[in-house]
Short mmCIF file of C-alpha atoms in Angstrom, two decimals:
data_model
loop_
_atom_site.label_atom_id
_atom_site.label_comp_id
_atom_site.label_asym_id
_atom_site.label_seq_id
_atom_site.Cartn_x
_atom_site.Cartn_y
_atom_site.Cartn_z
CA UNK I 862 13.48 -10.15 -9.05
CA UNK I 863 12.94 -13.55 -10.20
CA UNK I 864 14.90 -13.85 -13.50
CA UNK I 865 16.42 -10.37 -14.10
CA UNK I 866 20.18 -10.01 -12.54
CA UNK I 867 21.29 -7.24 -11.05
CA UNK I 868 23.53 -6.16 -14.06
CA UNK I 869 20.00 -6.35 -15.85
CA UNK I 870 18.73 -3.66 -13.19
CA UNK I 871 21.62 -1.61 -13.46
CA UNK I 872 21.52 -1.85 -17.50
CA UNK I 873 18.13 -0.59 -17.39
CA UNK I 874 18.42 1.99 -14.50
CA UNK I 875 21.34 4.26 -15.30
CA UNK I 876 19.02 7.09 -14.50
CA UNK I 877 18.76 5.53 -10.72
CA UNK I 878 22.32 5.34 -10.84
CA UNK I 879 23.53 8.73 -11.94
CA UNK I 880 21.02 9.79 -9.27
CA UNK I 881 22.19 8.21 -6.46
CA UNK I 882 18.88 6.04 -6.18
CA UNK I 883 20.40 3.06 -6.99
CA UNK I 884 24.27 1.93 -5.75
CA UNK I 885 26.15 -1.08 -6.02
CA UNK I 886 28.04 -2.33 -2.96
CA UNK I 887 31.63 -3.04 -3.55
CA UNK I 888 32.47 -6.55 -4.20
CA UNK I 889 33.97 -7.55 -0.91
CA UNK I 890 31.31 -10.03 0.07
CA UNK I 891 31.90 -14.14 0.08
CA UNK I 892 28.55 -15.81 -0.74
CA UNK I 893 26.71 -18.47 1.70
CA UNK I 894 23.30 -20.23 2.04
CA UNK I 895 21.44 -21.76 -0.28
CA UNK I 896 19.79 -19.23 -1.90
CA UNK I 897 21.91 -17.12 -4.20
CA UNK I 898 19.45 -14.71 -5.44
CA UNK I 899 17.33 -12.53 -2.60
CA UNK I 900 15.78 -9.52 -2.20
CA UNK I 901 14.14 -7.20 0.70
CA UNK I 902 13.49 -4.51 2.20
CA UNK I 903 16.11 -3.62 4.73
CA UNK I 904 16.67 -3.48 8.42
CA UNK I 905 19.82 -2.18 9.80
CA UNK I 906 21.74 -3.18 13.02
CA UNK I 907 25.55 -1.88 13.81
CA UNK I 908 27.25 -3.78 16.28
CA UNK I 909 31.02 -4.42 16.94
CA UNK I 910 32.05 -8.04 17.76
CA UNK I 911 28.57 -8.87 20.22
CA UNK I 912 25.86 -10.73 18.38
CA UNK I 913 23.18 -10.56 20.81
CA UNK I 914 21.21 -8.07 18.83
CA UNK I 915 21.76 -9.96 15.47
CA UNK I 916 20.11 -13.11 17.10
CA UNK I 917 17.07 -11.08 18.74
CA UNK I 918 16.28 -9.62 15.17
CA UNK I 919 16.35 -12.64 13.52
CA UNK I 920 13.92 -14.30 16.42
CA UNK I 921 11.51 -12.15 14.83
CA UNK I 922 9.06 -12.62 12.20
CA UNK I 923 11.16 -12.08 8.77
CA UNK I 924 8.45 -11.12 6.24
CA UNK I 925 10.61 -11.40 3.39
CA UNK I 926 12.88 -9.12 4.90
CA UNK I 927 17.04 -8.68 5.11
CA UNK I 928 18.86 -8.14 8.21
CA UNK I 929 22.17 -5.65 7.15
CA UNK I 930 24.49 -5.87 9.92
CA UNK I 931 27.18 -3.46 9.65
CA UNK I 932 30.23 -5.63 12.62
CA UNK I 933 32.84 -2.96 11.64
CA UNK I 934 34.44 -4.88 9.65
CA UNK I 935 36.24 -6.93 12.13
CA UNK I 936 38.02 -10.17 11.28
CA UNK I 937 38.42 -11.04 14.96
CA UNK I 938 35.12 -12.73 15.45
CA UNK I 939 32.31 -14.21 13.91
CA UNK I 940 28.75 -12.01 14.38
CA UNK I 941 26.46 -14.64 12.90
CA UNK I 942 26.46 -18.37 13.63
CA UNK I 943 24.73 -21.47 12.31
CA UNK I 944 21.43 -21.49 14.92
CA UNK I 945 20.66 -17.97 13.90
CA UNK I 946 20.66 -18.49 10.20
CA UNK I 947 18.10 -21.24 10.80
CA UNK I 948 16.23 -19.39 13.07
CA UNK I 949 16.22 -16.49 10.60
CA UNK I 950 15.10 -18.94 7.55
CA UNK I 951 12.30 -20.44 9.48
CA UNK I 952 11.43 -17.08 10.51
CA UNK I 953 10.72 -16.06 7.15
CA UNK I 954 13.96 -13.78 6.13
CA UNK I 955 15.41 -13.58 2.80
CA UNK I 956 18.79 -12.89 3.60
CA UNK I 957 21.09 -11.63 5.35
CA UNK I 958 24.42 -8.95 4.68
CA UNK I 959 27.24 -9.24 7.27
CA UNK I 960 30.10 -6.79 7.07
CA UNK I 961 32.36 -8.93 9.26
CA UNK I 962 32.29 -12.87 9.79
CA UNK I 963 30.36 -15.81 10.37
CA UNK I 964 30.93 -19.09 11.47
CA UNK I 965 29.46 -22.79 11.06
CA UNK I 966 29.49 -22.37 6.92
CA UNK I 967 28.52 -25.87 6.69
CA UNK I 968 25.22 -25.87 8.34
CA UNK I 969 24.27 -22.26 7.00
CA UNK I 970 25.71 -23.58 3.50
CA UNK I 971 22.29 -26.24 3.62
CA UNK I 972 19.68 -23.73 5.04
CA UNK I 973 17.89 -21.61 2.53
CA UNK I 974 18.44 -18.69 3.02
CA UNK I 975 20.83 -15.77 1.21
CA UNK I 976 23.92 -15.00 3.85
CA UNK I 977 26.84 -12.85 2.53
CA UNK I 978 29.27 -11.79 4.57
CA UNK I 979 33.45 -10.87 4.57
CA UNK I 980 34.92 -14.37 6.26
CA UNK I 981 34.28 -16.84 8.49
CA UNK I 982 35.92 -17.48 11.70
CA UNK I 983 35.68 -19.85 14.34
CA UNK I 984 35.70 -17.07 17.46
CA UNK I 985 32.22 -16.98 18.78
CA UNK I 986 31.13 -13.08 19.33
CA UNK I 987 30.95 -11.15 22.73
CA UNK I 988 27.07 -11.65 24.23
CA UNK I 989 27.14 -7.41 25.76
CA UNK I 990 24.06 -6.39 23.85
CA UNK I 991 25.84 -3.49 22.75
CA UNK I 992 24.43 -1.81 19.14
CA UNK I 993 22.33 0.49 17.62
CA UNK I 994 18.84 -0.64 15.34
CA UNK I 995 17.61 0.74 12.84
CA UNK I 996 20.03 3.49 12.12
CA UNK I 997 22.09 4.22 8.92
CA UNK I 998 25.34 1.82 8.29
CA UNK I 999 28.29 2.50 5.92
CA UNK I 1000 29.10 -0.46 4.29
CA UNK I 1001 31.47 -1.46 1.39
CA UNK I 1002 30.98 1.80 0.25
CA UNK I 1003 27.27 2.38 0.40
CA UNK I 1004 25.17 4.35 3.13
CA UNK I 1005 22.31 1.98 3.50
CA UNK I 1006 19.31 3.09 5.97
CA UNK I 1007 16.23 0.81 6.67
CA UNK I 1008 13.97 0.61 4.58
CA UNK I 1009 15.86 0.85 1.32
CA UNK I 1010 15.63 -2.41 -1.23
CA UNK I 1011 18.47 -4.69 -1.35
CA UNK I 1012 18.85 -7.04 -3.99
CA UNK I 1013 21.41 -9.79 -4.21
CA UNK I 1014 22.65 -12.12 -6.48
CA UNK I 1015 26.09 -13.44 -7.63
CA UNK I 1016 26.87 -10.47 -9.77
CA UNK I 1017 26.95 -8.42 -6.37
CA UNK I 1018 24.29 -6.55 -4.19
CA UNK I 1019 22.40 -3.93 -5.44
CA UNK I 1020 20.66 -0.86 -2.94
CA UNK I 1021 17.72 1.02 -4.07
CA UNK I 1022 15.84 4.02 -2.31
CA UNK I 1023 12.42 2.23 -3.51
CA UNK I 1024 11.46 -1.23 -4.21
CA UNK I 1025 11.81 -1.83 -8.24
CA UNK I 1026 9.39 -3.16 -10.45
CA UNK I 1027 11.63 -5.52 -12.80
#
């Protein structure tokens, strides 16, 4: 998606839209990382303030991949910290959706890599290993199951049933 925004893709997709194969997520997300345009296909991970299965994902080998981690929300605690990120951007992932916090903004602010997520928070996370992979999340709106395309840039995050040829 190198040049074309995603108002660009919805401009040119209403058909997608009105279809339900392409959805916007609600604008809810603050944006972090270096890299303010990413795109991927997805992997899904819902946990609830532990982050032990957010770091084993992003141990593995990215491939141009995003990690969507749906935290429930919660403003307690942050889910993603500043070793991950780097781990996941040497690792080869484009980015990564949080729908909760993160912490350490400076350091993931330098690493390139595309991070959105609610707030950060100092609170480290529990370290249970309780979650479920690869199963559908609900976030800001949008059922999103792994997969699915995301697509990212400042205008907002964009979810498609197929990868699009833009």
């Amino acid at each position: 998606m190198a040049l074309v925004t995603t108002a660009e893709v919805c401009d040119a997709n209403s058909q997608l839209i009105m279809g339900g194969e392409l959805r916007a997520l609600q604008p809810i997300f603050q944006i972090y990382g270096r890299r303010q345009v990413f795109s991927g296909p997805v992997v899904t991970l819902k946990i609830f303030e532990d982050n032990v299965l957010v770091r084993e994902f992003l141990e593995e080998r990215g491939n141009g991949r995003v990690l969507v981690v749906d935290g429930g929300g919660s403003l307690r605690c942050a889910i993603l910290g500043g070793n991950p990120v780097v781990q996941a951007q040497n690792n080869g992932w484009a980015g990564i959706v949080v729908n909760g916090c993160i912490r350490d903004v400076d350091e993931i602010n330098g690493c390139d890599i595309g991070v959105r997520a609610l707030a950060s928070h100092p609170m480290k996370a529990n370290k249970k290993g309780i979650g479920e992979k690869h199963v559908p999340v609900a976030i800001a709106g949008t059922r999103i199951c792994d997969g699915e395309w995301l697509y990212a840039d400042t205008d907002g995050i964009l979810i498609s049933k197929m990868e699009l040829s833009v």
